[in-house]
Every structure is written in structure tokens, then in C-alpha cells.
Amino acid sequence: MNIEETPLPGIGVRRELRLATGRRVGVVTHRDGHTELILSRVDDPDACAASIPLSAEEASALGTLLGSAQLIAQLSAEQKDVAGITTHQILIRPGSAYAGRPLGDTQMRTLTGTSIVALLRGDEVIGSPRPDQVLEVGDLVVIVGTETGLAEAARILQSRL
């Protein structure tokens, strides 16, 4: 996939890729550090149809969501032949009772029978995180288990202070 990079004098840098539909989607990184998600118009690929400003945290979470698709697909493919086992991903949101706390505090395996197999943090993948790994807002927690266990895991990770 070819990513086009265009310097925007006095503004920053635009990075875009052309989709199979002919549209362009990309990101403008401004000199002051803020980021915009942009989408071209169908009838004019050089015109912007939508611009969505993102905070650093939002840009990081969106990047994680988009980048995690490949990891989730790989885990799902590996579990394809194991009946009753599923992979879910749960975002640690602001106000989560576990944001800023070690993973071990969740007692996830003991309480739900599920296994946390990875944390996706920005561009980083933390595989097989240890119990002392501190969860952060924006982390995407990748969990494997039964549907019942995963529902309970989601309830735990989404509980509020």
C-alpha cells in the first residue's frame, strides 16, 4: 500500500492512502502536535469531505483499533478449530476502575477463566502481559475465553471508580 506524504507549509504534513474505491483517507499532523483524520470527496479526490480533529489519546486509540485488526484476525484463525473459544478486545476508558492499576488487580483468570493474551498500546503490542503490567487509558486488552467468561471480563474492565 502506497502512502502519499505531502508537506503543508506552515501547517504540517498530510499522509494519505488511496482506497480501492478511489477515495483517499489520511491524517494531517499539524506542527503544533494536533491531528486530524481526513476523508476525500468522491467527486474530487483533492477536496476534503470530512475532517475530524483528534486528541493525542484519541489518535492513539484509533491507531490501536486499526492496527489490532491483524493481531485479532491471527488469534481468531488460530482458535478457529477450538469450539467455544473466542477472542475479544476491550478498551480501557477514562474512569475505568483499573486504569493505572496492575493487570493482576483484575484477578481476570481467577474470576472469569479467561486469559489476557496481549495489550495494544499505541503502536506497541505487549504480548503475554505480566500481572505487574499497569493498565493505561487507551489500552486495548485482547482476551481469549468462553463467551460467558468474556462477558464477565468486559464487566470487570469496564467497571467505574
mmCIF file of N, CA and C in Angstrom, residues 78-147:
data_model
loop_
_atom_site.group_PDB
_atom_site.id
_atom_site.type_symbol
_atom_site.label_atom_id
_atom_site.label_comp_id
_atom_site.label_asym_id
_atom_site.label_seq_id
_atom_site.Cartn_x
_atom_site.Cartn_y
_atom_site.Cartn_z
ATOM 1 N N GLU A 78 -6.171 -18.877 14.674
ATOM 2 C CA GLU A 78 -5.529 -19.941 15.453
ATOM 3 C C GLU A 78 -6.535 -20.676 16.331
ATOM 4 N N GLN A 79 -7.628 -20.010 16.721
ATOM 5 C CA GLN A 79 -8.629 -20.638 17.586
ATOM 6 C C GLN A 79 -9.819 -21.163 16.807
ATOM 7 N N LYS A 80 -9.740 -21.094 15.500
ATOM 8 C CA LYS A 80 -10.861 -21.467 14.640
ATOM 9 C C LYS A 80 -11.360 -22.873 14.927
ATOM 10 N N ASP A 81 -10.450 -23.776 15.204
ATOM 11 C CA ASP A 81 -10.833 -25.175 15.403
ATOM 12 C C ASP A 81 -11.117 -25.517 16.853
ATOM 13 N N VAL A 82 -11.138 -24.523 17.738
ATOM 14 C CA VAL A 82 -11.415 -24.769 19.151
ATOM 15 C C VAL A 82 -12.825 -24.264 19.441
ATOM 16 N N ALA A 83 -13.771 -25.199 19.505
ATOM 17 C CA ALA A 83 -15.177 -24.837 19.714
ATOM 18 C C ALA A 83 -15.360 -24.132 21.057
ATOM 19 N N GLY A 84 -16.125 -23.062 21.067
ATOM 20 C CA GLY A 84 -16.481 -22.375 22.301
ATOM 21 C C GLY A 84 -15.473 -21.354 22.777
ATOM 22 N N ILE A 85 -14.356 -21.204 22.080
ATOM 23 C CA ILE A 85 -13.339 -20.232 22.478
ATOM 24 C C ILE A 85 -13.377 -19.054 21.501
ATOM 25 N N THR A 86 -13.348 -17.854 22.055
ATOM 26 C CA THR A 86 -13.461 -16.640 21.257
ATOM 27 C C THR A 86 -12.437 -15.619 21.741
ATOM 28 N N THR A 87 -12.100 -14.683 20.870
ATOM 29 C CA THR A 87 -11.206 -13.581 21.228
ATOM 30 C C THR A 87 -11.996 -12.283 21.211
ATOM 31 N N HIS A 88 -11.860 -11.496 22.273
ATOM 32 C CA HIS A 88 -12.478 -10.172 22.336
ATOM 33 C C HIS A 88 -11.410 -9.150 22.654
ATOM 34 N N GLN A 89 -11.717 -7.910 22.351
ATOM 35 C CA GLN A 89 -10.829 -6.817 22.721
ATOM 36 C C GLN A 89 -11.657 -5.757 23.447
ATOM 37 N N ILE A 90 -11.115 -5.290 24.543
ATOM 38 C CA ILE A 90 -11.837 -4.337 25.383
ATOM 39 C C ILE A 90 -10.933 -3.129 25.627
ATOM 40 N N LEU A 91 -11.474 -1.944 25.377
ATOM 41 C CA LEU A 91 -10.736 -0.693 25.545
ATOM 42 C C LEU A 91 -10.811 -0.232 26.998
ATOM 43 N N ILE A 92 -9.674 0.161 27.554
ATOM 44 C CA ILE A 92 -9.643 0.762 28.893
ATOM 45 C C ILE A 92 -9.975 2.247 28.718
ATOM 46 N N ARG A 93 -11.135 2.636 29.210
ATOM 47 C CA ARG A 93 -11.632 4.005 29.037
ATOM 48 C C ARG A 93 -11.284 4.865 30.257
ATOM 49 N N PRO A 94 -11.283 6.188 30.049
ATOM 50 C CA PRO A 94 -11.091 7.071 31.208
ATOM 51 C C PRO A 94 -12.147 6.759 32.277
ATOM 52 N N GLY A 95 -11.745 6.715 33.512
ATOM 53 C CA GLY A 95 -12.667 6.423 34.603
ATOM 54 C C GLY A 95 -12.766 4.948 34.925
ATOM 55 N N SER A 96 -12.093 4.103 34.136
ATOM 56 C CA SER A 96 -12.104 2.671 34.434
ATOM 57 C C SER A 96 -11.494 2.444 35.813
ATOM 58 N N ALA A 97 -12.077 1.548 36.557
ATOM 59 C CA ALA A 97 -11.568 1.230 37.891
ATOM 60 C C ALA A 97 -10.152 0.653 37.823
ATOM 61 N N TYR A 98 -9.734 0.167 36.640
ATOM 62 C CA TYR A 98 -8.425 -0.479 36.527
ATOM 63 C C TYR A 98 -7.385 0.355 35.785
ATOM 64 N N ALA A 99 -7.750 1.541 35.292
ATOM 65 C CA ALA A 99 -6.764 2.414 34.657
ATOM 66 C C ALA A 99 -5.740 2.828 35.705
ATOM 67 N N GLY A 100 -4.462 2.623 35.413
ATOM 68 C CA GLY A 100 -3.393 2.982 36.338
ATOM 69 C C GLY A 100 -3.111 1.918 37.381
ATOM 70 N N ARG A 101 -3.756 0.777 37.246
ATOM 71 C CA ARG A 101 -3.534 -0.312 38.213
ATOM 72 C C ARG A 101 -2.916 -1.522 37.507
ATOM 73 N N PRO A 102 -2.200 -2.356 38.264
ATOM 74 C CA PRO A 102 -1.604 -3.554 37.659
ATOM 75 C C PRO A 102 -2.678 -4.520 37.159
ATOM 76 N N LEU A 103 -2.351 -5.192 36.073
ATOM 77 C CA LEU A 103 -3.254 -6.177 35.485
ATOM 78 C C LEU A 103 -3.691 -7.230 36.508
ATOM 79 N N GLY A 104 -2.777 -7.611 37.385
ATOM 80 C CA GLY A 104 -3.085 -8.633 38.381
ATOM 81 C C GLY A 104 -4.228 -8.247 39.302
ATOM 82 N N ASP A 105 -4.464 -6.944 39.477
ATOM 83 C CA ASP A 105 -5.551 -6.491 40.343
ATOM 84 C C ASP A 105 -6.922 -6.918 39.801
ATOM 85 N N THR A 106 -7.003 -7.193 38.502
ATOM 86 C CA THR A 106 -8.296 -7.593 37.925
ATOM 87 C C THR A 106 -8.683 -9.011 38.333
ATOM 88 N N GLN A 107 -7.701 -9.832 38.706
ATOM 89 C CA GLN A 107 -7.925 -11.259 39.021
ATOM 90 C C GLN A 107 -8.704 -11.935 37.883
ATOM 91 N N MET A 108 -8.387 -11.531 36.664
ATOM 92 C CA MET A 108 -9.152 -11.955 35.499
ATOM 93 C C MET A 108 -9.263 -13.464 35.352
ATOM 94 N N ARG A 109 -8.153 -14.174 35.389
ATOM 95 C CA ARG A 109 -8.210 -15.622 35.183
ATOM 96 C C ARG A 109 -8.997 -16.309 36.310
ATOM 97 N N THR A 110 -8.779 -15.872 37.536
ATOM 98 C CA THR A 110 -9.459 -16.479 38.687
ATOM 99 C C THR A 110 -10.961 -16.235 38.628
ATOM 100 N N LEU A 111 -11.356 -15.000 38.298
ATOM 101 C CA LEU A 111 -12.776 -14.647 38.347
ATOM 102 C C LEU A 111 -13.555 -15.044 37.095
ATOM 103 N N THR A 112 -12.859 -15.123 35.934
ATOM 104 C CA THR A 112 -13.598 -15.351 34.685
ATOM 105 C C THR A 112 -13.151 -16.578 33.897
ATOM 106 N N GLY A 113 -11.964 -17.098 34.189
ATOM 107 C CA GLY A 113 -11.425 -18.216 33.422
ATOM 108 C C GLY A 113 -10.873 -17.802 32.073
ATOM 109 N N THR A 114 -10.803 -16.504 31.809
ATOM 110 C CA THR A 114 -10.272 -16.017 30.533
ATOM 111 C C THR A 114 -8.782 -15.713 30.674
ATOM 112 N N SER A 115 -8.126 -15.527 29.531
ATOM 113 C CA SER A 115 -6.706 -15.183 29.520
ATOM 114 C C SER A 115 -6.482 -13.911 28.722
ATOM 115 N N ILE A 116 -5.754 -12.987 29.311
ATOM 116 C CA ILE A 116 -5.357 -11.777 28.591
ATOM 117 C C ILE A 116 -4.079 -12.121 27.844
ATOM 118 N N VAL A 117 -4.155 -12.097 26.517
ATOM 119 C CA VAL A 117 -3.022 -12.536 25.700
ATOM 120 C C VAL A 117 -2.186 -11.383 25.175
ATOM 121 N N ALA A 118 -2.733 -10.167 25.202
ATOM 122 C CA ALA A 118 -1.960 -9.025 24.708
ATOM 123 C C ALA A 118 -2.605 -7.727 25.151
ATOM 124 N N LEU A 119 -1.786 -6.699 25.220
ATOM 125 C CA LEU A 119 -2.244 -5.320 25.374
ATOM 126 C C LEU A 119 -1.747 -4.568 24.155
ATOM 127 N N LEU A 120 -2.634 -3.809 23.538
ATOM 128 C CA LEU A 120 -2.246 -2.969 22.408
ATOM 129 C C LEU A 120 -2.236 -1.540 22.917
ATOM 130 N N ARG A 121 -1.068 -0.936 22.881
ATOM 131 C CA ARG A 121 -0.886 0.425 23.419
ATOM 132 C C ARG A 121 -0.213 1.272 22.350
ATOM 133 N N GLY A 122 -1.005 2.130 21.719
ATOM 134 C CA GLY A 122 -0.461 2.921 20.611
ATOM 135 C C GLY A 122 0.034 1.979 19.520
ATOM 136 N N ASP A 123 1.269 2.141 19.126
ATOM 137 C CA ASP A 123 1.857 1.266 18.112
ATOM 138 C C ASP A 123 2.502 0.034 18.723
ATOM 139 N N GLU A 124 2.465 -0.080 20.035
ATOM 140 C CA GLU A 124 3.147 -1.159 20.735
ATOM 141 C C GLU A 124 2.194 -2.318 21.026
ATOM 142 N N VAL A 125 2.698 -3.532 20.839
ATOM 143 C CA VAL A 125 1.959 -4.727 21.225
ATOM 144 C C VAL A 125 2.708 -5.352 22.399
ATOM 145 N N ILE A 126 2.007 -5.495 23.519
ATOM 146 C CA ILE A 126 2.602 -6.126 24.693
ATOM 147 C C ILE A 126 2.005 -7.528 24.764
ATOM 148 N N GLY A 127 2.772 -8.504 24.290
ATOM 149 C CA GLY A 127 2.283 -9.882 24.273
ATOM 150 C C GLY A 127 2.464 -10.541 25.622
ATOM 151 N N SER A 128 1.517 -11.403 25.987
ATOM 152 C CA SER A 128 1.557 -12.123 27.257
ATOM 153 C C SER A 128 1.929 -11.199 28.409
ATOM 154 N N PRO A 129 1.130 -10.174 28.664
ATOM 155 C CA PRO A 129 1.492 -9.224 29.727
ATOM 156 C C PRO A 129 1.526 -9.901 31.095
ATOM 157 N N ARG A 130 2.459 -9.444 31.897
ATOM 158 C CA ARG A 130 2.638 -9.993 33.246
ATOM 159 C C ARG A 130 1.626 -9.339 34.195
ATOM 160 N N PRO A 131 1.389 -9.969 35.345
ATOM 161 C CA PRO A 131 0.433 -9.399 36.311
ATOM 162 C C PRO A 131 0.822 -8.018 36.818
ATOM 163 N N ASP A 132 2.121 -7.671 36.774
ATOM 164 C CA ASP A 132 2.533 -6.349 37.256
ATOM 165 C C ASP A 132 2.458 -5.266 36.165
ATOM 166 N N GLN A 133 2.030 -5.650 34.949
ATOM 167 C CA GLN A 133 1.871 -4.669 33.871
ATOM 168 C C GLN A 133 0.731 -3.719 34.226
ATOM 169 N N VAL A 134 1.002 -2.423 34.246
ATOM 170 C CA VAL A 134 -0.001 -1.429 34.611
ATOM 171 C C VAL A 134 -0.869 -1.101 33.392
ATOM 172 N N LEU A 135 -2.187 -1.157 33.585
ATOM 173 C CA LEU A 135 -3.131 -0.819 32.519
ATOM 174 C C LEU A 135 -3.221 0.693 32.403
ATOM 175 N N GLU A 136 -3.326 1.172 31.159
ATOM 176 C CA GLU A 136 -3.433 2.609 30.921
ATOM 177 C C GLU A 136 -4.689 2.899 30.109
ATOM 178 N N VAL A 137 -5.222 4.100 30.298
ATOM 179 C CA VAL A 137 -6.353 4.542 29.475
ATOM 180 C C VAL A 137 -5.921 4.474 28.011
ATOM 181 N N GLY A 138 -6.757 3.902 27.176
ATOM 182 C CA GLY A 138 -6.451 3.741 25.755
ATOM 183 C C GLY A 138 -5.895 2.375 25.413
ATOM 184 N N ASP A 139 -5.479 1.602 26.430
ATOM 185 C CA ASP A 139 -5.026 0.232 26.164
ATOM 186 C C ASP A 139 -6.180 -0.575 25.598
ATOM 187 N N LEU A 140 -5.879 -1.414 24.626
ATOM 188 C CA LEU A 140 -6.850 -2.363 24.111
ATOM 189 C C LEU A 140 -6.421 -3.724 24.641
ATOM 190 N N VAL A 141 -7.259 -4.319 25.480
ATOM 191 C CA VAL A 141 -6.941 -5.577 26.126
ATOM 192 C C VAL A 141 -7.497 -6.710 25.265
ATOM 193 N N VAL A 142 -6.631 -7.611 24.837
ATOM 194 C CA VAL A 142 -7.042 -8.744 23.991
ATOM 195 C C VAL A 142 -7.178 -9.964 24.901
ATOM 196 N N ILE A 143 -8.394 -10.538 24.912
ATOM 197 C CA ILE A 143 -8.722 -11.604 25.850
ATOM 198 C C ILE A 143 -9.280 -12.802 25.090
ATOM 199 N N VAL A 144 -8.912 -13.983 25.543
ATOM 200 C CA VAL A 144 -9.395 -15.235 24.958
ATOM 201 C C VAL A 144 -10.171 -15.991 26.032
ATOM 202 N N GLY A 145 -11.315 -16.557 25.652
ATOM 203 C CA GLY A 145 -12.088 -17.350 26.604
ATOM 204 C C GLY A 145 -13.443 -17.724 26.048
ATOM 205 N N THR A 146 -14.289 -18.223 26.919
ATOM 206 C CA THR A 146 -15.655 -18.565 26.527
ATOM 207 C C THR A 146 -16.484 -17.278 26.471
ATOM 208 N N GLU A 147 -17.625 -17.342 25.810
ATOM 209 C CA GLU A 147 -18.490 -16.162 25.720
ATOM 210 C C GLU A 147 -18.899 -15.681 27.114
#
